[in-house]
PDB file of C-alpha atoms and ligand atoms in Angstrom:
ATOM      1  CA  MET A   7     123.310  83.814 167.463  1.00 95.00           C
ATOM      2  CA  ASN A   8     120.879  85.735 169.859  1.00 97.00           C
ATOM      3  CA  TYR A   9     118.817  88.411 168.513  1.00 98.00           C
ATOM      4  CA  SER A  10     116.790  90.986 170.509  1.00 98.00           C
ATOM      5  CA  PHE A  11     112.970  91.053 169.584  1.00 98.00           C
ATOM      6  CA  TYR A  12     109.834  93.419 170.206  1.00 98.00           C
ATOM      7  CA  LYS A  13     106.342  92.485 170.172  1.00 98.00           C
ATOM      8  CA  TYR A  14     103.673  94.623 169.366  1.00 98.00           C
ATOM      9  CA  GLN A  15     100.043  94.640 168.577  1.00 98.00           C
ATOM     10  CA  GLY A  16      97.673  96.860 166.871  1.00 98.00           C
ATOM     11  CA  THR A  17      93.826  96.057 168.084  1.00 98.00           C
ATOM     12  CA  GLY A  18      94.398  92.516 169.008  1.00 98.00           C
ATOM     13  CA  ASN A  19      96.918  91.739 165.641  1.00 98.00           C
ATOM     14  CA  ASP A  20      99.850  90.999 166.942  1.00 98.00           C
ATOM     15  CA  PHE A  21     103.811  90.656 165.319  1.00 99.00           C
ATOM     16  CA  VAL A  22     106.964  89.739 166.198  1.00 98.00           C
ATOM     17  CA  ILE A  23     109.632  92.876 164.883  1.00 98.00           C
ATOM     18  CA  PHE A  24     113.326  92.683 164.314  1.00 98.00           C
ATOM     19  CA  ASP A  25     115.323  96.095 163.979  1.00 98.00           C
ATOM     20  CA  ASN A  26     117.441  94.601 161.036  1.00 98.00           C
ATOM     21  CA  ARG A  27     119.142  98.039 160.182  1.00 98.00           C
ATOM     22  CA  ASP A  28     122.426  96.493 160.288  1.00 97.00           C
ATOM     23  CA  GLY A  29     120.985  94.107 157.794  1.00 98.00           C
ATOM     24  CA  MET A  30     122.292  91.026 159.989  1.00 97.00           C
ATOM     25  CA  LEU A  31     118.558  88.900 159.859  1.00 98.00           C
ATOM     26  CA  ASP A  32     118.600  89.786 155.768  1.00 98.00           C
ATOM     27  CA  ARG A  33     119.382  86.036 155.969  1.00 97.00           C
ATOM     28  CA  ILE A  34     115.812  85.275 156.986  1.00 97.00           C
ATOM     29  CA  ALA A  35     114.017  87.432 154.220  1.00 97.00           C
ATOM     30  CA  THR A  36     115.604  85.376 151.267  1.00 96.00           C
ATOM     31  CA  GLY A  37     112.474  83.377 150.663  1.00 96.00           C
ATOM     32  CA  SER A  38     114.070  80.389 150.697  1.00 98.00           C
ATOM     33  CA  PRO A  39     112.565  77.158 152.505  1.00 98.00           C
ATOM     34  CA  GLU A  40     115.143  77.055 155.759  1.00 98.00           C
ATOM     35  CA  ALA A  41     114.348  81.136 155.857  1.00 98.00           C
ATOM     36  CA  THR A  42     110.689  80.539 155.251  1.00 98.00           C
ATOM     37  CA  GLU A  43     110.616  77.692 158.481  1.00 98.00           C
ATOM     38  CA  ILE A  44     112.528  80.149 160.497  1.00 98.00           C
ATOM     39  CA  ILE A  45     109.879  82.771 160.162  1.00 98.00           C
ATOM     40  CA  ARG A  46     107.116  80.140 160.450  1.00 98.00           C
ATOM     41  CA  SER A  47     108.680  79.027 163.774  1.00 98.00           C
ATOM     42  CA  LEU A  48     108.826  82.427 165.571  1.00 98.00           C
ATOM     43  CA  CYS A  49     105.355  82.937 164.878  1.00 98.00           C
ATOM     44  CA  ASP A  50     104.589  79.401 166.001  1.00 98.00           C
ATOM     45  CA  ARG A  51     102.233  80.576 169.479  1.00 98.00           C
ATOM     46  CA  ARG A  52     103.028  77.171 170.971  1.00 98.00           C
ATOM     47  CA  PHE A  53     107.032  76.593 170.212  1.00 98.00           C
ATOM     48  CA  GLY A  54     108.000  80.155 169.358  1.00 98.00           C
ATOM     49  CA  ILE A  55     107.098  83.716 170.488  1.00 98.00           C
ATOM     50  CA  GLY A  56     103.587  83.558 168.834  1.00 98.00           C
ATOM     51  CA  ALA A  57     102.547  86.281 166.419  1.00 98.00           C
ATOM     52  CA  ASP A  58     100.238  86.762 163.151  1.00 99.00           C
ATOM     53  CA  GLY A  59     102.821  87.973 161.379  1.00 98.00           C
ATOM     54  CA  LEU A  60     106.766  89.046 161.480  1.00 98.00           C
ATOM     55  CA  MET A  61     108.256  92.270 160.242  1.00 98.00           C
ATOM     56  CA  LEU A  62     111.889  93.726 159.817  1.00 98.00           C
ATOM     57  CA  LEU A  63     112.543  97.144 160.001  1.00 98.00           C
ATOM     58  CA  ASN A  64     114.903  97.866 157.243  1.00 98.00           C
ATOM     59  CA  ARG A  65     117.149 100.607 156.285  1.00 98.00           C
ATOM     60  CA  HIS A  66     116.275 101.984 152.896  1.00 98.00           C
ATOM     61  CA  PRO A  67     117.758 105.350 150.996  1.00 98.00           C
ATOM     62  CA  GLY A  68     114.938 108.381 150.822  1.00 98.00           C
ATOM     63  CA  TYR A  69     112.590 106.745 153.371  1.00 98.00           C
ATOM     64  CA  ASP A  70     112.816 106.548 157.035  1.00 98.00           C
ATOM     65  CA  PHE A  71     112.695 102.763 156.880  1.00 98.00           C
ATOM     66  CA  GLU A  72     111.615 100.021 154.979  1.00 98.00           C
ATOM     67  CA  MET A  73     108.896  97.689 156.244  1.00 98.00           C
ATOM     68  CA  LYS A  74     109.161  93.767 155.205  1.00 98.00           C
ATOM     69  CA  TYR A  75     106.137  91.639 156.494  1.00 98.00           C
ATOM     70  CA  TYR A  76     105.591  87.999 156.732  1.00 98.00           C
ATOM     71  CA  ASN A  77     102.557  86.014 157.512  1.00 98.00           C
ATOM     72  CA  ALA A  78     102.396  83.568 160.205  1.00 98.00           C
ATOM     73  CA  ASP A  79     103.101  80.703 157.564  1.00 98.00           C
ATOM     74  CA  GLY A  80     106.734  82.412 156.957  1.00 98.00           C
ATOM     75  CA  ARG A  81     106.081  83.981 153.671  1.00 98.00           C
ATOM     76  CA  GLU A  82     106.504  87.443 152.602  1.00 98.00           C
ATOM     77  CA  SER A  83     102.897  88.857 152.159  1.00 97.00           C
ATOM     78  CA  THR A  84     101.369  91.805 150.825  1.00 98.00           C
ATOM     79  CA  MET A  85     100.860  94.793 152.911  1.00 98.00           C
ATOM     80  CA  CYS A  86      99.385  94.911 156.111  1.00 98.00           C
ATOM     81  CA  GLY A  87      97.883  97.932 157.494  1.00 98.00           C
ATOM     82  CA  ASN A  88      98.134  96.933 161.366  1.00 98.00           C
ATOM     83  CA  GLY A  89     101.859  95.954 160.991  1.00 98.00           C
ATOM     84  CA  GLY A  90     102.522  99.555 159.383  1.00 98.00           C
ATOM     85  CA  ARG A  91     101.068 101.145 162.102  1.00 98.00           C
ATOM     86  CA  CYS A  92     103.008  99.064 164.777  1.00 98.00           C
ATOM     87  CA  LEU A  93     106.197  99.317 162.667  1.00 98.00           C
ATOM     88  CA  VAL A  94     105.731 103.438 162.853  1.00 98.00           C
ATOM     89  CA  ARG A  95     105.277 102.820 166.701  1.00 98.00           C
ATOM     90  CA  PHE A  96     108.434 100.821 166.996  1.00 98.00           C
ATOM     91  CA  ALA A  97     110.481 103.587 165.003  1.00 98.00           C
ATOM     92  CA  HIS A  98     109.206 105.831 167.471  1.00 97.00           C
ATOM     93  CA  ASP A  99     110.218 103.895 170.119  1.00 97.00           C
ATOM     94  CA  LEU A 100     113.529 103.285 169.218  1.00 96.00           C
ATOM     95  CA  GLY A 101     114.240 107.102 169.357  1.00 95.00           C
ATOM     96  CA  LEU A 102     113.009 107.967 165.784  1.00 95.00           C
ATOM     97  CA  VAL A 103     110.903 110.680 167.009  1.00 91.00           C
ATOM     98  CA  GLN A 104     109.029 112.718 163.920  1.00 93.00           C
ATOM     99  CA  THR A 105     105.720 114.458 163.406  1.00 89.00           C
ATOM    100  CA  GLU A 106     105.597 112.361 160.203  1.00 96.00           C
ATOM    101  CA  TYR A 107     106.872 108.935 158.601  1.00 98.00           C
ATOM    102  CA  ARG A 108     107.989 108.042 155.482  1.00 98.00           C
ATOM    103  CA  PHE A 109     108.560 104.449 155.048  1.00 98.00           C
ATOM    104  CA  LEU A 110     108.936 101.756 151.758  1.00 98.00           C
ATOM    105  CA  ALA A 111     106.579  99.020 151.971  1.00 98.00           C
ATOM    106  CA  ILE A 112     105.702  96.161 149.658  1.00 98.00           C
ATOM    107  CA  ASP A 113     102.982  98.344 147.858  1.00 98.00           C
ATOM    108  CA  GLY A 114     104.975 101.372 147.716  1.00 98.00           C
ATOM    109  CA  PRO A 115     105.456 104.702 149.857  1.00 98.00           C
ATOM    110  CA  HIS A 116     103.458 105.137 153.355  1.00 98.00           C
ATOM    111  CA  GLU A 117     102.887 108.358 155.144  1.00 98.00           C
ATOM    112  CA  ALA A 118     102.332 107.913 158.809  1.00 98.00           C
ATOM    113  CA  THR A 119     101.859 110.250 161.904  1.00 98.00           C
ATOM    114  CA  VAL A 120     102.012 109.286 165.529  1.00 97.00           C
ATOM    115  CA  ASP A 121      99.760 111.382 167.741  1.00 95.00           C
ATOM    116  CA  PHE A 122     100.641 112.541 171.231  1.00 92.00           C
ATOM    117  CA  ASP A 123      98.090 109.467 172.891  1.00 93.00           C
ATOM    118  CA  GLY A 124     100.060 107.103 170.938  1.00 92.00           C
ATOM    119  CA  THR A 125      97.510 107.219 168.329  1.00 97.00           C
ATOM    120  CA  VAL A 126      99.264 105.933 164.699  1.00 98.00           C
ATOM    121  CA  ALA A 127      97.620 107.146 161.585  1.00 98.00           C
ATOM    122  CA  LEU A 128      98.689 104.989 158.304  1.00 98.00           C
ATOM    123  CA  LYS A 129      98.436 106.361 154.911  1.00 99.00           C
ATOM    124  CA  MET A 130      97.274 103.527 152.715  1.00 98.00           C
ATOM    125  CA  GLN A 131      97.617 103.436 148.915  1.00 98.00           C
ATOM    126  CA  ASP A 132      94.613 104.461 146.755  1.00 98.00           C
ATOM    127  CA  VAL A 133      92.086 101.835 145.787  1.00 98.00           C
ATOM    128  CA  SER A 134      90.504 102.282 142.377  1.00 97.00           C
ATOM    129  CA  GLU A 135      89.078  98.971 141.486  1.00 97.00           C
ATOM    130  CA  VAL A 136      85.933  97.593 143.469  1.00 97.00           C
ATOM    131  CA  ARG A 137      84.009  94.490 141.948  1.00 97.00           C
ATOM    132  CA  GLN A 138      80.641  94.237 143.742  1.00 95.00           C
ATOM    133  CA  ASN A 139      78.264  91.219 143.615  1.00 93.00           C
ATOM    134  CA  GLY A 140      74.986  91.781 145.352  1.00 91.00           C
ATOM    135  CA  ASN A 141      76.572  91.701 149.260  1.00 89.00           C
ATOM    136  CA  ASP A 142      79.964  90.729 148.275  1.00 96.00           C
ATOM    137  CA  PHE A 143      82.766  93.215 147.250  1.00 97.00           C
ATOM    138  CA  VAL A 144      86.169  92.395 146.325  1.00 98.00           C
ATOM    139  CA  LEU A 145      89.059  95.010 146.448  1.00 98.00           C
ATOM    140  CA  ASN A 146      92.708  95.285 147.257  1.00 98.00           C
ATOM    141  CA  THR A 147      93.952  98.180 149.794  1.00 98.00           C
ATOM    142  CA  GLY A 148      97.642  96.612 149.919  1.00 98.00           C
ATOM    143  CA  SER A 149      96.418  93.258 149.979  1.00 98.00           C
ATOM    144  CA  PRO A 150      92.979  91.251 148.623  1.00 98.00           C
ATOM    145  CA  HIS A 151      89.699  91.393 150.608  1.00 98.00           C
ATOM    146  CA  PHE A 152      86.793  89.559 149.976  1.00 98.00           C
ATOM    147  CA  VAL A 153      84.281  91.967 151.982  1.00 98.00           C
ATOM    148  CA  HIS A 154      80.473  89.994 152.718  1.00 98.00           C
ATOM    149  CA  PHE A 155      77.823  92.362 154.431  1.00 96.00           C
ATOM    150  CA  THR A 156      76.025  90.241 156.738  1.00 97.00           C
ATOM    151  CA  THR A 157      74.061  90.435 160.212  1.00 97.00           C
ATOM    152  CA  GLU A 158      74.893  89.246 163.958  1.00 97.00           C
ATOM    153  CA  VAL A 159      78.379  88.855 162.777  1.00 98.00           C
ATOM    154  CA  LEU A 160      79.686  88.278 166.219  1.00 98.00           C
ATOM    155  CA  LYS A 161      77.779  84.914 166.374  1.00 98.00           C
ATOM    156  CA  LYS A 162      79.075  83.738 162.934  1.00 97.00           C
ATOM    157  CA  ASP A 163      81.970  80.631 162.568  1.00 98.00           C
ATOM    158  CA  ILE A 164      84.340  82.987 160.896  1.00 98.00           C
ATOM    159  CA  ALA A 165      87.352  80.412 160.880  1.00 98.00           C
ATOM    160  CA  ARG A 166      84.940  77.725 158.856  1.00 98.00           C
ATOM    161  CA  ILE A 167      83.183  80.010 156.717  1.00 98.00           C
ATOM    162  CA  GLY A 168      86.223  82.455 155.880  1.00 98.00           C
ATOM    163  CA  ARG A 169      88.532  79.009 155.230  1.00 98.00           C
ATOM    164  CA  GLU A 170      85.739  77.678 152.775  1.00 98.00           C
ATOM    165  CA  ILE A 171      85.732  81.412 150.716  1.00 98.00           C
ATOM    166  CA  ARG A 172      89.398  81.617 150.777  1.00 98.00           C
ATOM    167  CA  ASN A 173      89.922  78.190 149.539  1.00 98.00           C
ATOM    168  CA  SER A 174      87.126  78.275 146.603  1.00 98.00           C
ATOM    169  CA  ALA A 175      87.729  78.137 142.958  1.00 97.00           C
ATOM    170  CA  PRO A 176      88.118  81.960 142.597  1.00 96.00           C
ATOM    171  CA  PHE A 177      90.477  82.643 145.448  1.00 97.00           C
ATOM    172  CA  ALA A 178      92.535  79.423 146.068  1.00 96.00           C
ATOM    173  CA  LYS A 179      95.603  80.008 144.344  1.00 96.00           C
ATOM    174  CA  GLU A 180      96.682  83.322 145.432  1.00 97.00           C
ATOM    175  CA  GLY A 181      94.536  83.625 148.475  1.00 97.00           C
ATOM    176  CA  ILE A 182      92.211  86.026 149.617  1.00 98.00           C
ATOM    177  CA  ASN A 183      91.428  87.465 153.021  1.00 98.00           C
ATOM    178  CA  VAL A 184      87.785  87.276 154.121  1.00 98.00           C
ATOM    179  CA  ASN A 185      85.807  90.064 155.780  1.00 98.00           C
ATOM    180  CA  PHE A 186      82.378  90.018 157.714  1.00 98.00           C
ATOM    181  CA  VAL A 187      80.832  93.080 158.357  1.00 98.00           C
ATOM    182  CA  GLU A 188      78.157  94.458 159.983  1.00 98.00           C
ATOM    183  CA  GLN A 189      76.516  97.804 159.165  1.00 95.00           C
ATOM    184  CA  GLY A 190      76.050  99.467 162.796  1.00 92.00           C
ATOM    185  CA  PRO A 191      72.857 101.565 163.507  1.00 88.00           C
ATOM    186  CA  ASP A 192      74.587 104.402 162.243  1.00 86.00           C
ATOM    187  CA  SER A 193      76.150 104.258 158.854  1.00 82.00           C
ATOM    188  CA  ASP A 194      79.326 105.299 159.664  1.00 91.00           C
ATOM    189  CA  GLU A 195      79.977 102.535 161.876  1.00 95.00           C
ATOM    190  CA  ILE A 196      80.358  98.715 160.988  1.00 97.00           C
ATOM    191  CA  THR A 197      81.796  96.047 163.173  1.00 98.00           C
ATOM    192  CA  VAL A 198      84.144  93.674 160.962  1.00 98.00           C
ATOM    193  CA  ARG A 199      85.784  90.043 161.738  1.00 98.00           C
ATOM    194  CA  THR A 200      88.414  88.647 159.288  1.00 99.00           C
ATOM    195  CA  TYR A 201      89.924  85.153 158.258  1.00 98.00           C
ATOM    196  CA  GLU A 202      93.432  86.209 157.132  1.00 98.00           C
ATOM    197  CA  ARG A 203      95.246  84.488 154.259  1.00 98.00           C
ATOM    198  CA  GLY A 204      98.720  83.550 155.092  1.00 98.00           C
ATOM    199  CA  VAL A 205      97.736  83.000 159.097  1.00 98.00           C
ATOM    200  CA  GLU A 206      94.731  80.604 157.714  1.00 98.00           C
ATOM    201  CA  ASP A 207      92.545  81.578 160.538  1.00 98.00           C
ATOM    202  CA  GLU A 208      90.354  84.785 162.528  1.00 98.00           C
ATOM    203  CA  THR A 209      92.479  87.509 163.483  1.00 98.00           C
ATOM    204  CA  LEU A 210      91.494  89.776 166.262  1.00 98.00           C
ATOM    205  CA  SER A 211      91.616  92.524 163.547  1.00 98.00           C
ATOM    206  CA  CYS A 212      92.866  93.255 159.937  1.00 98.00           C
ATOM    207  CA  GLY A 213      93.784  96.611 159.193  1.00 98.00           C
ATOM    208  CA  THR A 214      93.657  96.067 154.946  1.00 98.00           C
ATOM    209  CA  GLY A 215      90.481  94.451 155.577  1.00 98.00           C
ATOM    210  CA  VAL A 216      89.033  96.900 157.799  1.00 98.00           C
ATOM    211  CA  THR A 217      89.762  99.861 155.385  1.00 98.00           C
ATOM    212  CA  ALA A 218      88.217  97.256 152.574  1.00 98.00           C
ATOM    213  CA  ALA A 219      85.455  97.037 154.493  1.00 98.00           C
ATOM    214  CA  ALA A 220      84.873 100.884 155.160  1.00 97.00           C
ATOM    215  CA  LEU A 221      85.235 102.397 151.594  1.00 96.00           C
ATOM    216  CA  VAL A 222      82.647  99.554 150.713  1.00 95.00           C
ATOM    217  CA  SER A 223      80.197 100.712 153.615  1.00 93.00           C
ATOM    218  CA  ALA A 224      76.822 102.456 153.890  1.00 80.00           C
ATOM    219  CA  HIS A 225      78.149 105.543 154.628  1.00 65.00           C
ATOM    220  CA  HIS A 226      80.313 106.383 151.679  1.00 71.00           C
ATOM    221  CA  GLU A 227      79.191 109.749 149.803  1.00 77.00           C
ATOM    222  CA  ASN A 228      81.339 111.943 147.508  1.00 92.00           C
ATOM    223  CA  GLY A 229      83.874 113.876 149.434  1.00 94.00           C
ATOM    224  CA  PHE A 230      85.146 113.191 152.919  1.00 95.00           C
ATOM    225  CA  ASN A 231      84.101 110.360 154.474  1.00 95.00           C
ATOM    226  CA  HIS A 232      85.152 108.912 158.685  1.00 96.00           C
ATOM    227  CA  VAL A 233      84.108 105.557 159.335  1.00 96.00           C
ATOM    228  CA  ASP A 234      84.372 103.834 162.999  1.00 97.00           C
ATOM    229  CA  VAL A 235      85.149 100.064 162.751  1.00 98.00           C
ATOM    230  CA  LYS A 236      84.731  97.640 165.708  1.00 98.00           C
ATOM    231  CA  THR A 237      86.890  94.579 166.004  1.00 98.00           C
ATOM    232  CA  LEU A 238      87.418  91.836 168.376  1.00 98.00           C
ATOM    233  CA  GLY A 239      90.883  93.554 169.071  1.00 98.00           C
ATOM    234  CA  GLY A 240      89.785  96.941 169.827  1.00 98.00           C
ATOM    235  CA  HIS A 241      88.541 100.232 167.780  1.00 98.00           C
ATOM    236  CA  LEU A 242      90.069 101.634 164.446  1.00 98.00           C
ATOM    237  CA  SER A 243      88.879 104.232 162.450  1.00 98.00           C
ATOM    238  CA  VAL A 244      88.972 105.024 158.377  1.00 98.00           C
ATOM    239  CA  GLU A 245      88.926 108.032 156.796  1.00 97.00           C
ATOM    240  CA  TYR A 246      88.846 108.525 152.950  1.00 97.00           C
ATOM    241  CA  GLU A 247      87.945 110.855 150.266  1.00 96.00           C
ATOM    242  CA  LYS A 248      85.282 108.981 147.838  1.00 95.00           C
ATOM    243  CA  HIS A 249      85.264 110.671 144.081  1.00 95.00           C
ATOM    244  CA  GLY A 250      82.856 108.252 141.917  1.00 91.00           C
ATOM    245  CA  SER A 251      84.658 105.049 142.040  1.00 91.00           C
ATOM    246  CA  ASN A 252      88.294 106.258 143.256  1.00 96.00           C
ATOM    247  CA  TYR A 253      89.012 106.398 147.021  1.00 97.00           C
ATOM    248  CA  THR A 254      92.225 108.583 147.886  1.00 98.00           C
ATOM    249  CA  ASN A 255      93.558 109.986 150.735  1.00 98.00           C
ATOM    250  CA  ILE A 256      92.809 106.897 152.938  1.00 98.00           C
ATOM    251  CA  TRP A 257      93.912 106.784 156.628  1.00 98.00           C
ATOM    252  CA  LEU A 258      93.992 104.066 158.845  1.00 98.00           C
ATOM    253  CA  ILE A 259      93.891 105.196 162.585  1.00 98.00           C
ATOM    254  CA  GLY A 260      94.290 103.413 165.683  1.00 98.00           C
ATOM    255  CA  PRO A 261      96.340 102.560 168.791  1.00 98.00           C
ATOM    256  CA  ALA A 262      99.438 100.407 168.694  1.00 98.00           C
ATOM    257  CA  VAL A 263     101.451  98.913 171.528  1.00 98.00           C
ATOM    258  CA  ARG A 264     104.427  97.664 172.367  1.00 98.00           C
ATOM    259  CA  VAL A 265     103.431  94.099 174.744  1.00 98.00           C
ATOM    260  CA  PHE A 266     107.633  93.020 175.621  1.00 98.00           C
ATOM    261  CA  GLU A 267     110.757  92.595 174.036  1.00 98.00           C
ATOM    262  CA  GLY A 268     113.425  89.882 174.497  1.00 98.00           C
ATOM    263  CA  THR A 269     115.556  87.635 172.907  1.00 98.00           C
ATOM    264  CA  ILE A 270     115.815  84.687 170.817  1.00 98.00           C
ATOM    265  CA  GLU A 271     118.455  82.452 169.760  1.00 97.00           C
ATOM    266  CA  ILE A 272     118.208  81.992 165.576  1.00 97.00           C
ATOM    267  CA  LYS A 273     120.398  79.322 164.487  1.00 92.00           C
TER     268      LYS A 273
HETATM  269  N1  LIG F  16      97.163  88.215 155.730  1.00 71.28           N
HETATM  270  C1  LIG F  16      97.067  89.273 154.761  1.00 71.28           C
HETATM  271  C2  LIG F  16      98.667  90.284 155.178  1.00 71.28           C
HETATM  272  C3  LIG F  16      98.272  90.760 156.298  1.00 71.28           C
HETATM  273  C4  LIG F  16      97.230  92.185 156.691  1.00 71.28           C
HETATM  274  C5  LIG F  16      97.022  92.253 157.827  1.00 71.28           C
HETATM  275  N2  LIG F  16      97.426  91.879 159.232  1.00 71.28           N
HETATM  276  C6  LIG F  16      96.331  93.836 157.830  1.00 71.28           C
HETATM  277  O1  LIG F  16      96.586  94.165 159.528  1.00 71.28           O
HETATM  278  O2  LIG F  16      96.585  94.529 156.659  1.00 71.28           O
HETATM  279  C7  LIG F  16      97.509  88.322 153.510  1.00 71.28           C
HETATM  280  O3  LIG F  16      98.237  87.871 153.652  1.00 71.28           O
HETATM  281  O4  LIG F  16      97.181  89.572 152.585  1.00 71.28           O
END
């Protein structure tokens, strides 16, 4: 059977999206080996459409929609910040034009807005637990993140070093996303590169990773904070309130763009 799909990218983090409000693709959401292989093959950059992840836009009572997210390895994942932003843009492009969206994801409800210039702002879950060990931090912004501050981040072999940390003893079982962060000249500007779990490679940006890096960057005073983030795929910003070790009202802000659409046969 042929299905319409849509390809979106948010600062180079790219996704295959299906409008599954009719439930016709529930069969690939079962987590079975066959369903996992279908999603993996759709994300394959040589034999499929190619993407860092795949999303289903589902109906859900009480929300504008439900987001189901799968990493490129075909397995359902924890929250995807850039994916959430792209799914809101997709809903907007489908004609669900609203000033504010409220959808359900694996880590709970999210609010989002689409500005006149197409910028999508996504509210992330609150964060209250940050573990620090020297220049390294571990926190969960909807997905688990290891954040390492370094210099000359653009010269680093992220795929190799990121893979080593992701597969190291503390993280091997569940996996973790690994972010390398360089503090900019200004305290409210950082550059972030990310090795993503489930893609098992560097992606051009990672929304929950950028959020994690911003929360623990140099520019964190109590009260409101705005951090500008450079990634290989483009610019994002993160705004949040900090009160001691509690981070609330966290927003991930940036572009979300439709690249192309098509149809594909899914047996
Ligand atoms: N690979 C991540 C999920 C997607 C995160 C990323 N694409 C984002 O924008 O947050 C994980 O397995 O935790």
